Amino acid sequence: MYRKSDKPLITAQAINERLESLAKDIAAFGCDIVITVLSGGFLFSADISKRIASPKLQLAFIRASSYGNGTESSGNLKITGLENIDIRGKKVLVIDDILDTGNTMFGIKKALSGMGAEEIRTCVLLDKPARRTADITADFVGFEIENKFVVGYGLDYAGDYRTYPEIWTMEESDG
Ligand code: IMP
Ligand code: MG
């Protein structure tokens, strides 16, 4: 059993402040298209995209799922939505909620690599480096966090908590 912590790990204000500088760094990269990994990346990418607010910036959405045990992703990654996206000659930014083992982002980058992009960069709100097994680092990171399961601001626990504006840790409890 897990229950949500009593205090947020990262407040909405801290997220908003970090978004300002992150969006400036991303704008300097000058991407042509943001590819958001649903569902976890939706709030984060919306908040980043509206801060970049470039007239030519295009948005696309994919889903990535792996058959794991609930809180762990396995190496068996399934990506959907790529067939409708044209990234030829474009600078691409992939946005997801969190880099955990790295399997998801590694697989997405690999899938995109044969599609003719000029450049592919990655951005995550949260990075849990202690959990990394895949050979990948994100180009843009909001916050580095400890090895704890977190929810809120797009991240879920069994589908719950996604709409919270803060990041919370889930703690083990007896019942
Ligand atoms: P990875 O493939 O292990 O890097 O995991 C990536 C995906 O697992 C993320 O896009 C999340 O959907 C999910 N995930 C990993 N850690 C957490 C967490 O602490 N809270 C909620 N979802 C998580
Ligand atoms: Mg996810």
PDB file of C-alpha atoms and ligand atoms in Angstrom:
ATOM      1  CA  MET A   1       0.000   0.000   0.000  1.00  0.00           C
ATOM      2  CA  TYR A   2       1.144   3.477  -0.809  1.00  0.00           C
ATOM      3  CA  ARG A   3      -0.143   6.817   0.434  1.00  0.00           C
ATOM      4  CA  LYS A   4       0.681  10.339  -0.656  1.00  0.00           C
ATOM      5  CA  SER A   5       3.104  12.299   1.545  1.00  0.00           C
ATOM      6  CA  ASP A   6       1.742  15.201   3.641  1.00  0.00           C
ATOM      7  CA  LYS A   7       4.052  17.808   2.148  1.00  0.00           C
ATOM      8  CA  PRO A   8       4.911  18.311  -1.516  1.00  0.00           C
ATOM      9  CA  LEU A   9       8.424  17.395  -2.623  1.00  0.00           C
ATOM     10  CA  ILE A  10       8.335  20.221  -5.189  1.00  0.00           C
ATOM     11  CA  THR A  11       5.807  23.046  -4.850  1.00  0.00           C
ATOM     12  CA  ALA A  12       3.845  24.516  -7.752  1.00  0.00           C
ATOM     13  CA  GLN A  13       5.758  27.774  -7.263  1.00  0.00           C
ATOM     14  CA  ALA A  14       9.121  25.999  -7.499  1.00  0.00           C
ATOM     15  CA  ILE A  15       7.967  24.240 -10.670  1.00  0.00           C
ATOM     16  CA  ASN A  16       6.821  27.515 -12.222  1.00  0.00           C
ATOM     17  CA  GLU A  17      10.096  29.239 -11.390  1.00  0.00           C
ATOM     18  CA  ARG A  18      12.111  26.398 -12.883  1.00  0.00           C
ATOM     19  CA  LEU A  19       9.937  26.405 -16.023  1.00  0.00           C
ATOM     20  CA  GLU A  20      10.940  29.993 -16.795  1.00  0.00           C
ATOM     21  CA  SER A  21      14.667  29.244 -17.077  1.00  0.00           C
ATOM     22  CA  LEU A  22      14.104  25.840 -18.681  1.00  0.00           C
ATOM     23  CA  ALA A  23      11.904  27.358 -21.394  1.00  0.00           C
ATOM     24  CA  LYS A  24      14.598  29.958 -22.119  1.00  0.00           C
ATOM     25  CA  ASP A  25      17.224  27.218 -22.560  1.00  0.00           C
ATOM     26  CA  ILE A  26      14.870  25.261 -24.822  1.00  0.00           C
ATOM     27  CA  ALA A  27      13.987  28.348 -26.857  1.00  0.00           C
ATOM     28  CA  ALA A  28      17.713  28.918 -27.421  1.00  0.00           C
ATOM     29  CA  PHE A  29      17.903  25.424 -28.929  1.00  0.00           C
ATOM     30  CA  GLY A  30      15.258  26.571 -31.414  1.00  0.00           C
ATOM     31  CA  CYS A  31      13.228  23.425 -31.889  1.00  0.00           C
ATOM     32  CA  ASP A  32      10.725  23.059 -34.736  1.00  0.00           C
ATOM     33  CA  ILE A  33       8.556  20.384 -33.163  1.00  0.00           C
ATOM     34  CA  VAL A  34       7.803  19.213 -29.629  1.00  0.00           C
ATOM     35  CA  ILE A  35       6.854  15.557 -29.320  1.00  0.00           C
ATOM     36  CA  THR A  36       5.088  14.940 -26.021  1.00  0.00           C
ATOM     37  CA  VAL A  37       4.972  11.500 -24.467  1.00  0.00           C
ATOM     38  CA  LEU A  38       1.454  10.940 -23.168  1.00  0.00           C
ATOM     39  CA  SER A  39       0.005  10.847 -20.687  1.00  0.00           C
ATOM     40  CA  GLY A  40       2.630  11.817 -18.107  1.00  0.00           C
ATOM     41  CA  GLY A  41       4.232  14.625 -20.121  1.00  0.00           C
ATOM     42  CA  PHE A  42       1.046  16.542 -20.954  1.00  0.00           C
ATOM     43  CA  LEU A  43       1.007  19.261 -18.254  1.00  0.00           C
ATOM     44  CA  PHE A  44       4.748  19.810 -18.392  1.00  0.00           C
ATOM     45  CA  SER A  45       4.881  20.105 -22.187  1.00  0.00           C
ATOM     46  CA  ALA A  46       1.857  22.422 -22.233  1.00  0.00           C
ATOM     47  CA  ASP A  47       3.509  24.746 -19.719  1.00  0.00           C
ATOM     48  CA  ILE A  48       6.851  24.664 -21.577  1.00  0.00           C
ATOM     49  CA  SER A  49       5.251  25.140 -25.012  1.00  0.00           C
ATOM     50  CA  LYS A  50       3.278  28.211 -24.021  1.00  0.00           C
ATOM     51  CA  ARG A  51       6.423  29.794 -22.603  1.00  0.00           C
ATOM     52  CA  ILE A  52       8.266  29.247 -25.891  1.00  0.00           C
ATOM     53  CA  ALA A  53       5.261  30.526 -27.863  1.00  0.00           C
ATOM     54  CA  SER A  54       7.011  30.533 -31.232  1.00  0.00           C
ATOM     55  CA  PRO A  55       4.618  30.824 -34.212  1.00  0.00           C
ATOM     56  CA  LYS A  56       6.263  27.947 -36.093  1.00  0.00           C
ATOM     57  CA  LEU A  57       6.591  25.549 -33.167  1.00  0.00           C
ATOM     58  CA  GLN A  58       4.625  22.394 -33.977  1.00  0.00           C
ATOM     59  CA  LEU A  59       3.221  19.923 -31.482  1.00  0.00           C
ATOM     60  CA  ALA A  60       2.887  16.159 -31.777  1.00  0.00           C
ATOM     61  CA  PHE A  61       1.954  13.429 -29.348  1.00  0.00           C
ATOM     62  CA  ILE A  62       2.967   9.805 -28.897  1.00  0.00           C
ATOM     63  CA  ARG A  63       2.320   7.102 -26.353  1.00  0.00           C
ATOM     64  CA  ALA A  64       4.877   4.761 -24.894  1.00  0.00           C
ATOM     65  CA  SER A  65       4.046   1.778 -22.773  1.00  0.00           C
ATOM     66  CA  SER A  66       6.010  -1.131 -21.500  1.00  0.00           C
ATOM     67  CA  TYR A  67       4.779  -4.298 -19.965  1.00  0.00           C
ATOM     68  CA  GLY A  68       6.105  -3.964 -16.448  1.00  0.00           C
ATOM     69  CA  ASN A  69       4.793  -4.627 -12.962  1.00  0.00           C
ATOM     70  CA  GLY A  70       3.096  -1.281 -12.310  1.00  0.00           C
ATOM     71  CA  THR A  71       5.815   0.924 -10.861  1.00  0.00           C
ATOM     72  CA  GLU A  72       8.634  -0.483 -13.038  1.00  0.00           C
ATOM     73  CA  SER A  73       8.921  -0.307 -16.807  1.00  0.00           C
ATOM     74  CA  SER A  74      10.327  -3.344 -18.578  1.00  0.00           C
ATOM     75  CA  GLY A  75      12.539  -3.351 -21.637  1.00  0.00           C
ATOM     76  CA  ASN A  76       9.550  -4.338 -23.762  1.00  0.00           C
ATOM     77  CA  LEU A  77       8.536  -0.930 -25.089  1.00  0.00           C
ATOM     78  CA  LYS A  78       5.607  -0.205 -27.384  1.00  0.00           C
ATOM     79  CA  ILE A  79       5.430   3.232 -29.032  1.00  0.00           C
ATOM     80  CA  THR A  80       2.305   4.443 -30.865  1.00  0.00           C
ATOM     81  CA  GLY A  81       1.550   7.614 -32.819  1.00  0.00           C
ATOM     82  CA  LEU A  82       4.861   7.933 -34.680  1.00  0.00           C
ATOM     83  CA  GLU A  83       3.301   7.044 -38.036  1.00  0.00           C
ATOM     84  CA  ASN A  84       1.569  10.446 -38.302  1.00  0.00           C
ATOM     85  CA  ILE A  85       4.593  12.579 -37.454  1.00  0.00           C
ATOM     86  CA  ASP A  86       6.959  14.085 -40.036  1.00  0.00           C
ATOM     87  CA  ILE A  87      10.269  15.138 -38.505  1.00  0.00           C
ATOM     88  CA  ARG A  88      12.365  15.233 -41.680  1.00  0.00           C
ATOM     89  CA  GLY A  89      14.891  18.080 -41.508  1.00  0.00           C
ATOM     90  CA  LYS A  90      13.467  19.291 -38.193  1.00  0.00           C
ATOM     91  CA  LYS A  91      14.947  20.012 -34.800  1.00  0.00           C
ATOM     92  CA  VAL A  92      12.972  17.782 -32.442  1.00  0.00           C
ATOM     93  CA  LEU A  93      12.400  18.045 -28.723  1.00  0.00           C
ATOM     94  CA  VAL A  94      10.931  14.993 -26.983  1.00  0.00           C
ATOM     95  CA  ILE A  95       9.233  15.835 -23.681  1.00  0.00           C
ATOM     96  CA  ASP A  96       8.365  13.254 -21.027  1.00  0.00           C
ATOM     97  CA  ASP A  97       7.562  13.477 -17.334  1.00  0.00           C
ATOM     98  CA  ILE A  98      10.477  11.549 -15.863  1.00  0.00           C
ATOM     99  CA  LEU A  99      13.675   9.722 -16.714  1.00  0.00           C
ATOM    100  CA  ASP A 100      13.680   6.672 -14.457  1.00  0.00           C
ATOM    101  CA  THR A 101      15.411   3.539 -15.804  1.00  0.00           C
ATOM    102  CA  GLY A 102      15.688   5.428 -19.082  1.00  0.00           C
ATOM    103  CA  ASN A 103      14.231   2.556 -21.127  1.00  0.00           C
ATOM    104  CA  THR A 104      11.336   4.650 -22.419  1.00  0.00           C
ATOM    105  CA  MET A 105      13.367   7.637 -23.619  1.00  0.00           C
ATOM    106  CA  PHE A 106      16.098   5.378 -24.981  1.00  0.00           C
ATOM    107  CA  GLY A 107      13.529   3.470 -27.055  1.00  0.00           C
ATOM    108  CA  ILE A 108      11.841   6.652 -28.277  1.00  0.00           C
ATOM    109  CA  LYS A 109      15.136   8.194 -29.377  1.00  0.00           C
ATOM    110  CA  LYS A 110      16.019   4.985 -31.177  1.00  0.00           C
ATOM    111  CA  ALA A 111      12.653   4.889 -32.954  1.00  0.00           C
ATOM    112  CA  LEU A 112      12.978   8.557 -34.004  1.00  0.00           C
ATOM    113  CA  SER A 113      16.585   8.221 -35.108  1.00  0.00           C
ATOM    114  CA  GLY A 114      15.710   6.680 -38.472  1.00  0.00           C
ATOM    115  CA  MET A 115      13.107   9.320 -39.360  1.00  0.00           C
ATOM    116  CA  GLY A 116      15.356  11.981 -40.863  1.00  0.00           C
ATOM    117  CA  ALA A 117      15.386  14.645 -38.144  1.00  0.00           C
ATOM    118  CA  GLU A 118      18.119  17.283 -38.209  1.00  0.00           C
ATOM    119  CA  GLU A 119      18.581  16.927 -34.467  1.00  0.00           C
ATOM    120  CA  ILE A 120      16.808  15.190 -31.583  1.00  0.00           C
ATOM    121  CA  ARG A 121      16.977  16.454 -28.016  1.00  0.00           C
ATOM    122  CA  THR A 122      15.183  15.262 -24.910  1.00  0.00           C
ATOM    123  CA  CYS A 123      13.588  17.037 -21.978  1.00  0.00           C
ATOM    124  CA  VAL A 124      12.157  15.673 -18.739  1.00  0.00           C
ATOM    125  CA  LEU A 125      10.677  17.409 -15.740  1.00  0.00           C
ATOM    126  CA  LEU A 126      12.294  14.937 -13.337  1.00  0.00           C
ATOM    127  CA  ASP A 127      15.438  12.836 -13.438  1.00  0.00           C
ATOM    128  CA  LYS A 128      16.077   9.902 -11.087  1.00  0.00           C
ATOM    129  CA  PRO A 129      19.711   9.111 -11.971  1.00  0.00           C
ATOM    130  CA  ALA A 130      19.993   6.438  -9.261  1.00  0.00           C
ATOM    131  CA  ARG A 131      17.548   4.252 -11.199  1.00  0.00           C
ATOM    132  CA  ARG A 132      19.202   4.492 -14.628  1.00  0.00           C
ATOM    133  CA  THR A 133      19.884   1.259 -16.497  1.00  0.00           C
ATOM    134  CA  ALA A 134      19.697   2.495 -20.104  1.00  0.00           C
ATOM    135  CA  ASP A 135      22.583   4.493 -21.559  1.00  0.00           C
ATOM    136  CA  ILE A 136      20.865   7.878 -21.770  1.00  0.00           C
ATOM    137  CA  THR A 137      20.904  11.339 -20.220  1.00  0.00           C
ATOM    138  CA  ALA A 138      18.324  14.040 -20.952  1.00  0.00           C
ATOM    139  CA  ASP A 139      19.446  17.290 -22.601  1.00  0.00           C
ATOM    140  CA  PHE A 140      17.070  19.417 -20.503  1.00  0.00           C
ATOM    141  CA  VAL A 141      16.123  18.473 -16.923  1.00  0.00           C
ATOM    142  CA  GLY A 142      13.762  20.298 -14.593  1.00  0.00           C
ATOM    143  CA  PHE A 143      14.766  18.709 -11.299  1.00  0.00           C
ATOM    144  CA  GLU A 144      16.997  15.848 -10.256  1.00  0.00           C
ATOM    145  CA  ILE A 145      15.333  13.818  -7.496  1.00  0.00           C
ATOM    146  CA  GLU A 146      16.137  10.910  -5.200  1.00  0.00           C
ATOM    147  CA  ASN A 147      15.003   7.372  -5.831  1.00  0.00           C
ATOM    148  CA  LYS A 148      11.395   7.818  -4.664  1.00  0.00           C
ATOM    149  CA  PHE A 149       8.118   7.155  -6.468  1.00  0.00           C
ATOM    150  CA  VAL A 150       6.478  10.497  -7.187  1.00  0.00           C
ATOM    151  CA  VAL A 151       3.078  11.726  -8.403  1.00  0.00           C
ATOM    152  CA  GLY A 152       1.449  14.956  -9.508  1.00  0.00           C
ATOM    153  CA  TYR A 153       1.937  17.435 -12.357  1.00  0.00           C
ATOM    154  CA  GLY A 154       1.221  14.709 -14.912  1.00  0.00           C
ATOM    155  CA  LEU A 155       2.731  11.776 -13.036  1.00  0.00           C
ATOM    156  CA  ASP A 156       0.348   9.109 -11.806  1.00  0.00           C
ATOM    157  CA  TYR A 157       0.044   6.203  -9.429  1.00  0.00           C
ATOM    158  CA  ALA A 158      -2.369   3.719 -11.054  1.00  0.00           C
ATOM    159  CA  GLY A 159      -3.953   6.603 -12.965  1.00  0.00           C
ATOM    160  CA  ASP A 160      -4.470   8.838  -9.924  1.00  0.00           C
ATOM    161  CA  TYR A 161      -2.943  12.189  -8.841  1.00  0.00           C
ATOM    162  CA  ARG A 162      -2.039  13.440 -12.360  1.00  0.00           C
ATOM    163  CA  THR A 163      -3.827  16.772 -11.996  1.00  0.00           C
ATOM    164  CA  TYR A 164      -2.074  17.948  -8.831  1.00  0.00           C
ATOM    165  CA  PRO A 165      -0.011  21.090  -9.558  1.00  0.00           C
ATOM    166  CA  GLU A 166       2.800  19.952  -7.213  1.00  0.00           C
ATOM    167  CA  ILE A 167       5.069  16.889  -7.081  1.00  0.00           C
ATOM    168  CA  TRP A 168       4.422  14.547  -4.141  1.00  0.00           C
ATOM    169  CA  THR A 169       6.196  11.399  -2.999  1.00  0.00           C
ATOM    170  CA  MET A 170       4.289   8.187  -2.391  1.00  0.00           C
ATOM    171  CA  GLU A 171       5.190   6.518   0.877  1.00  0.00           C
ATOM    172  CA  GLU A 172       4.658   2.931   1.923  1.00  0.00           C
ATOM    173  CA  SER A 173       1.966   2.475   4.549  1.00  0.00           C
ATOM    174  CA  ASP A 174       0.348  -0.475   6.309  1.00  0.00           C
ATOM    175  CA  GLY A 175      -3.212  -0.068   5.147  1.00  0.00           C
TER     176      GLY A 175
HETATM  177  P1  IMP B   1      11.618   4.576 -17.534  1.00  0.00           P
HETATM  178  O1  IMP B   1      11.367   3.915 -18.846  1.00  0.00           O
HETATM  179  O2  IMP B   1      11.975   3.600 -16.468  1.00  0.00           O
HETATM  180  O3  IMP B   1      12.595   5.730 -17.611  1.00  0.00           O
HETATM  181  O4  IMP B   1      10.251   5.127 -17.009  1.00  0.00           O
HETATM  182  C1  IMP B   1       9.589   6.066 -17.685  1.00  0.00           C
HETATM  183  C2  IMP B   1       8.118   6.047 -17.326  1.00  0.00           C
HETATM  184  O5  IMP B   1       7.815   5.342 -16.112  1.00  0.00           O
HETATM  185  C3  IMP B   1       7.725   7.473 -17.091  1.00  0.00           C
HETATM  186  O6  IMP B   1       7.341   8.079 -18.303  1.00  0.00           O
HETATM  187  C4  IMP B   1       6.605   7.335 -16.114  1.00  0.00           C
HETATM  188  O7  IMP B   1       5.403   7.141 -16.801  1.00  0.00           O
HETATM  189  C5  IMP B   1       6.914   6.102 -15.324  1.00  0.00           C
HETATM  190  N1  IMP B   1       7.536   6.450 -14.036  1.00  0.00           N
HETATM  191  C6  IMP B   1       8.812   6.257 -13.661  1.00  0.00           C
HETATM  192  N2  IMP B   1       9.040   6.696 -12.420  1.00  0.00           N
HETATM  193  C7  IMP B   1       7.870   7.203 -11.983  1.00  0.00           C
HETATM  194  C8  IMP B   1       7.451   7.849 -10.751  1.00  0.00           C
HETATM  195  O8  IMP B   1       8.205   8.042  -9.787  1.00  0.00           O
HETATM  196  N3  IMP B   1       6.155   8.227 -10.698  1.00  0.00           N
HETATM  197  C9  IMP B   1       5.262   8.052 -11.725  1.00  0.00           C
HETATM  198  N4  IMP B   1       5.618   7.477 -12.896  1.00  0.00           N
HETATM  199  C10 IMP B   1       6.903   7.051 -13.012  1.00  0.00           C
HETATM  200 MG    MG B   2       4.955   7.939 -18.698  1.00  0.00          MG
END
